[in-house]
């Protein structure tokens, strides 16, 4: 375990289930109209927000399988603490996969054909698995940084999920909590796996992976969103202007993570230089209370 990782860090897999046997619009809190597109556009009746979260979710099950493989391969390089954290990381990612598979089924039930998205993701993962195991681990480190900073944004600003059905919002909050908790695991595994390398070489490998991933990840998300828009008959300039507004102006979901994203390229970067565990406490309390009622 790295010295930067909090000594009292706990990584707790929470075996929770969401959105089972329930229509997406059932618990919608927005009070907006309930036409046929309402369930399809589960997030505030907004096709842009819905497509963004759908696109992310579509990539998770296959992506998380790759992360698990990439980290597990180097488990023996870690000390006992890191090995225990790797085990908890694997449990958390396995549960995330189960819940996003269930969520993705709802997306299909809302009428979307996701076969092309899934085939594209399968092909991307096949290409990733052809890379050197250390490159796969570096890719995982880069993507885990993305998930951690997006998770931070979701928990810090609950407005990102306002207008989503309550249980769908809870799914994303639960995932965000656990992404924050385990955000240092892939990074520390990478450090343990590259102990014999110079710091400069390590920095080069992870920075190169981040540049590559930044291109590939956003290209995938953009393609998937375009696929959803096409199926909705709205793959037009006006819709993409709304996407840019969503990313960079209101709520500015990407603008707000830009600073944390660029920190990754600093030579001494570590995910736990930002200790954001305080964000977890309140959200977790509400989450567990809601789950015990349901
Ligand atoms: Fe995850
Ligand atoms: Fe993760």
Coordinates of C-alpha atoms and ligand atoms in Angstrom, one line a residue:
X1 CA 0.0 0.0 0.0
X2 CA 1.3 3.5 -0.8
X3 CA 2.1 6.0 1.9
X4 CA -0.5 8.3 0.4
X5 CA -3.4 5.9 0.9
X6 CA -5.1 6.6 4.2
X7 CA -4.0 4.2 6.9
X8 CA -7.6 3.9 8.2
X9 CA -9.1 3.4 4.8
X10 CA -11.9 0.8 4.7
X11 CA -13.2 -0.7 1.4
X12 CA -16.6 -2.2 2.1
X13 CA -18.4 -4.2 -0.6
X14 CA -22.1 -3.4 -0.1
X15 CA -24.2 -6.2 -1.6
X16 CA -27.2 -4.0 -2.6
X17 CA -29.7 -4.6 -5.4
X18 CA -31.5 -1.9 -7.3
X19 CA -34.3 -1.6 -9.9
X20 CA -35.5 -5.2 -9.7
X21 CA -39.0 -5.8 -11.1
X22 CA -39.8 -2.1 -11.2
X23 CA -40.5 0.2 -14.1
X24 CA -38.0 3.0 -14.4
X25 CA -40.6 5.7 -14.2
X26 CA -42.3 4.3 -11.1
X27 CA -40.5 6.5 -8.5
X28 CA -39.8 9.4 -10.7
X29 CA -39.4 12.5 -8.6
X30 CA -39.6 15.1 -11.2
X31 CA -43.3 15.1 -11.7
X32 CA -42.8 15.7 -15.4
X33 CA -45.3 14.4 -18.0
X34 CA -45.4 10.6 -18.4
X35 CA -45.7 10.1 -22.2
X36 CA -44.2 7.0 -23.9
X37 CA -40.8 8.7 -24.1
X38 CA -40.8 9.3 -20.3
X39 CA -39.5 5.9 -19.4
X40 CA -37.1 5.8 -22.3
X41 CA -35.7 9.2 -21.2
X42 CA -35.6 8.2 -17.5
X43 CA -33.4 11.1 -16.4
X44 CA -35.7 14.2 -16.1
X45 CA -37.3 13.4 -19.4
X46 CA -34.0 14.6 -20.9
X47 CA -32.5 12.6 -23.8
X48 CA -29.1 14.1 -23.3
X49 CA -28.7 13.3 -19.6
X50 CA -30.3 9.9 -20.2
X51 CA -28.0 9.0 -23.1
X52 CA -24.9 10.1 -21.1
X53 CA -25.6 7.8 -18.1
X54 CA -26.9 5.0 -20.4
X55 CA -23.6 5.2 -22.4
X56 CA -21.5 5.0 -19.2
X57 CA -23.5 2.1 -17.9
X58 CA -23.3 0.2 -21.1
X59 CA -19.4 0.2 -20.9
X60 CA -19.3 -0.8 -17.2
X61 CA -19.9 -4.6 -17.1
X62 CA -17.2 -5.4 -19.7
X63 CA -14.9 -2.7 -18.5
X64 CA -15.0 -3.8 -14.9
X65 CA -14.2 -7.4 -15.9
X66 CA -11.1 -6.1 -17.5
X67 CA -10.2 -4.0 -14.4
X68 CA -10.6 -7.1 -12.2
X69 CA -8.3 -9.2 -14.4
X70 CA -5.7 -6.5 -14.7
X71 CA -5.4 -5.9 -11.0
X72 CA -5.7 -9.5 -9.9
X73 CA -2.8 -10.5 -12.1
X74 CA -0.5 -8.4 -9.9
X75 CA -2.0 -9.2 -6.6
X76 CA 1.1 -11.0 -5.4
X77 CA 3.2 -7.9 -5.9
X78 CA 1.4 -6.1 -3.1
X79 CA 1.8 -6.2 0.7
X80 CA -0.8 -7.9 2.9
X81 CA -2.8 -4.6 3.1
X82 CA -2.9 -4.0 -0.6
X83 CA -3.8 -7.7 -1.2
X84 CA -6.8 -7.3 1.1
X85 CA -7.8 -4.1 -0.7
X86 CA -7.5 -5.9 -4.1
X87 CA -9.9 -8.5 -2.8
X88 CA -12.4 -5.9 -1.7
X89 CA -11.9 -4.0 -5.0
X90 CA -12.8 -7.2 -6.9
X91 CA -15.9 -7.8 -4.8
X92 CA -17.1 -4.2 -5.3
X93 CA -16.5 -4.3 -9.1
X94 CA -18.2 -7.7 -9.4
X95 CA -21.3 -6.2 -7.6
X96 CA -21.2 -3.1 -9.8
X97 CA -21.2 -5.3 -12.9
X98 CA -24.2 -7.3 -11.6
X99 CA -26.2 -4.1 -10.9
X100 CA -25.3 -2.4 -14.2
X101 CA -26.3 -5.5 -16.1
X102 CA -29.7 -5.2 -14.4
X103 CA -29.8 -1.5 -15.2
X104 CA -28.8 -2.1 -18.8
X105 CA -31.7 -4.5 -19.1
X106 CA -34.0 -1.7 -18.2
X107 CA -32.5 0.4 -21.0
X108 CA -33.3 -2.4 -23.4
X109 CA -36.8 -2.8 -22.0
X110 CA -37.3 0.9 -22.6
X111 CA -37.0 0.0 -26.3
X112 CA -33.4 0.6 -27.2
X113 CA -31.4 -1.9 -29.3
X114 CA -28.0 -2.0 -27.6
X115 CA -26.5 -4.8 -29.7
X116 CA -24.2 -2.5 -31.7
X117 CA -23.0 -0.8 -28.5
X118 CA -22.3 -4.1 -26.8
X119 CA -20.5 -5.5 -29.9
X120 CA -18.3 -2.3 -30.1
X121 CA -17.5 -2.6 -26.4
X122 CA -16.6 -6.4 -26.8
X123 CA -14.3 -5.5 -29.6
X124 CA -12.6 -2.7 -27.6
X125 CA -12.0 -5.1 -24.7
X126 CA -10.6 -7.7 -27.0
X127 CA -8.1 -5.2 -28.3
X128 CA -7.2 -4.1 -24.7
X129 CA -6.6 -7.7 -23.7
X130 CA -4.1 -8.1 -26.6
X131 CA -1.9 -5.5 -24.8
X132 CA 0.9 -6.2 -22.3
X133 CA -0.5 -7.0 -18.8
X134 CA 1.2 -3.9 -17.5
X135 CA -0.4 -1.8 -20.1
X136 CA -3.8 -3.3 -19.2
X137 CA -3.1 -2.3 -15.6
X138 CA -2.1 1.2 -16.6
X139 CA -5.3 1.5 -18.6
X140 CA -7.2 0.4 -15.5
X141 CA -5.4 3.1 -13.4
X142 CA -6.4 5.7 -15.9
X143 CA -10.1 4.6 -16.1
X144 CA -10.3 4.3 -12.3
X145 CA -9.2 7.9 -12.1
X146 CA -12.0 8.9 -14.4
X147 CA -14.6 6.9 -12.4
X148 CA -13.3 8.4 -9.1
X149 CA -13.5 12.0 -10.3
X150 CA -16.9 11.5 -11.9
X151 CA -18.1 9.8 -8.7
X152 CA -16.8 12.7 -6.7
X153 CA -18.8 15.1 -8.9
X154 CA -22.0 13.0 -8.5
X155 CA -21.8 12.9 -4.7
X156 CA -20.7 16.5 -4.3
X157 CA -23.6 17.8 -6.4
X158 CA -26.8 15.8 -5.9
X159 CA -28.4 18.0 -8.6
X160 CA -26.7 15.8 -11.2
X161 CA -29.2 13.0 -10.3
X162 CA -32.2 15.2 -9.5
X163 CA -35.1 14.2 -11.8
X164 CA -34.0 10.5 -12.0
X165 CA -36.1 7.8 -10.5
X166 CA -35.1 7.5 -6.9
X167 CA -33.8 3.9 -7.1
X168 CA -31.8 4.7 -10.3
X169 CA -30.3 7.6 -8.5
X170 CA -29.4 5.3 -5.6
X171 CA -27.7 2.9 -8.0
X172 CA -25.4 5.7 -9.2
X173 CA -24.8 7.0 -5.7
X174 CA -23.9 3.5 -4.4
X175 CA -21.5 3.0 -7.3
X176 CA -20.0 6.4 -6.7
X177 CA -19.3 5.7 -3.0
X178 CA -17.5 2.5 -3.8
X179 CA -15.5 4.1 -6.7
X180 CA -14.2 6.7 -4.2
X181 CA -13.3 4.1 -1.6
X182 CA -11.3 1.9 -4.0
X183 CA -9.8 4.7 -6.1
X184 CA -6.3 4.0 -5.0
X185 CA -6.2 0.3 -5.4
X186 CA -5.3 0.0 -9.1
X187 CA -2.8 2.9 -8.7
X188 CA -1.1 1.2 -5.7
X189 CA -1.1 -2.1 -7.6
X190 CA 0.6 -0.4 -10.5
X191 CA 3.2 1.2 -8.2
X192 CA 3.8 -2.3 -6.6
X193 CA 4.1 -3.9 -10.0
X194 CA 6.7 -1.4 -11.3
X195 CA 8.9 -1.2 -8.2
X196 CA 12.0 -1.8 -10.2
X197 CA 11.3 0.9 -12.7
X198 CA 12.5 4.5 -12.5
X199 CA 9.9 7.0 -11.4
X200 CA 10.2 8.7 -14.8
X201 CA 9.4 5.5 -16.6
X202 CA 6.4 4.8 -14.4
X203 CA 5.1 8.3 -15.0
X204 CA 5.6 7.9 -18.7
X205 CA 3.6 4.6 -18.8
X206 CA 0.6 5.9 -16.8
X207 CA 0.5 9.3 -18.5
X208 CA 0.6 7.6 -22.0
X209 CA -2.2 5.3 -20.9
X210 CA -4.2 8.3 -19.7
X211 CA -3.8 10.1 -23.0
X212 CA -4.8 7.0 -24.9
X213 CA -7.8 6.3 -22.6
X214 CA -9.0 9.9 -22.7
X215 CA -9.3 9.6 -26.5
X216 CA -10.8 6.1 -26.6
X217 CA -13.1 6.5 -23.6
X218 CA -14.8 9.7 -24.9
X219 CA -14.9 8.3 -28.4
X220 CA -16.8 5.3 -27.1
X221 CA -19.2 7.4 -25.0
X222 CA -19.8 9.8 -28.0
X223 CA -20.5 6.8 -30.3
X224 CA -22.9 5.3 -27.8
X225 CA -24.8 8.5 -27.2
X226 CA -25.1 9.0 -31.0
X227 CA -26.5 5.5 -31.2
X228 CA -29.2 6.4 -28.6
X229 CA -29.9 9.7 -30.3
X230 CA -30.3 7.9 -33.7
X231 CA -32.8 5.5 -32.2
X232 CA -34.7 8.5 -30.8
X233 CA -34.5 10.3 -34.2
X234 CA -32.7 13.2 -32.7
X235 CA -29.0 12.7 -33.8
X236 CA -28.8 16.3 -34.9
X237 CA -26.6 19.4 -34.4
X238 CA -29.1 20.8 -31.9
X239 CA -28.9 17.7 -29.7
X240 CA -25.1 17.8 -29.8
X241 CA -25.1 21.5 -28.8
X242 CA -27.1 20.4 -25.8
X243 CA -24.5 17.8 -25.0
X244 CA -21.8 20.4 -25.1
X245 CA -23.8 22.6 -22.8
X246 CA -24.3 19.6 -20.4
X247 CA -20.6 18.9 -20.5
X248 CA -19.2 22.4 -20.2
X249 CA -21.8 24.9 -19.1
X250 CA -24.8 23.7 -17.1
X251 CA -24.2 21.6 -15.1
X252 CA -20.8 21.4 -16.7
X253 CA -20.1 17.9 -15.7
X254 CA -16.8 17.7 -17.5
X255 CA -15.7 21.3 -16.8
X256 CA -16.0 20.5 -13.1
X257 CA -13.7 17.5 -13.3
X258 CA -11.1 19.1 -15.5
X259 CA -8.8 20.2 -12.7
X260 CA -8.8 16.8 -11.0
X261 CA -8.2 15.1 -14.4
X262 CA -5.1 17.1 -15.2
X263 CA -3.6 16.4 -11.7
X264 CA -3.1 12.9 -12.9
X265 CA -0.3 14.1 -15.2
X266 CA 1.7 15.5 -12.2
X267 CA 4.8 13.3 -11.5
X268 CA 4.0 12.9 -7.8
X269 CA 0.2 12.3 -8.3
X270 CA -1.6 9.9 -6.1
X271 CA -5.5 9.5 -6.0
X272 CA -5.6 9.9 -2.2
X273 CA -3.9 13.3 -2.3
X274 CA -7.6 14.3 -2.5
X275 CA -9.2 12.7 0.5
X276 CA -12.9 12.9 -0.3
X277 CA -14.2 10.2 2.1
X278 CA -16.3 12.9 3.8
X279 CA -18.6 12.9 0.8
X280 CA -19.4 9.2 1.4
X281 CA -20.8 9.4 4.9
X282 CA -24.1 11.3 4.4
X283 CA -25.0 9.7 1.1
X284 CA -24.3 6.3 2.5
X285 CA -26.6 6.9 5.5
X286 CA -29.5 7.9 3.2
X287 CA -28.8 5.1 0.9
X288 CA -28.9 2.4 3.5
X289 CA -32.0 3.9 5.1
X290 CA -33.8 3.9 1.7
X291 CA -32.7 0.3 1.0
X292 CA -34.0 -0.9 4.4
X293 CA -37.4 0.5 3.6
X294 CA -37.6 -1.0 0.1
Ligands
LIG1 FE1 -17.3 0.0 -10.5
LIG2 FE1 -13.7 1.0 -9.9

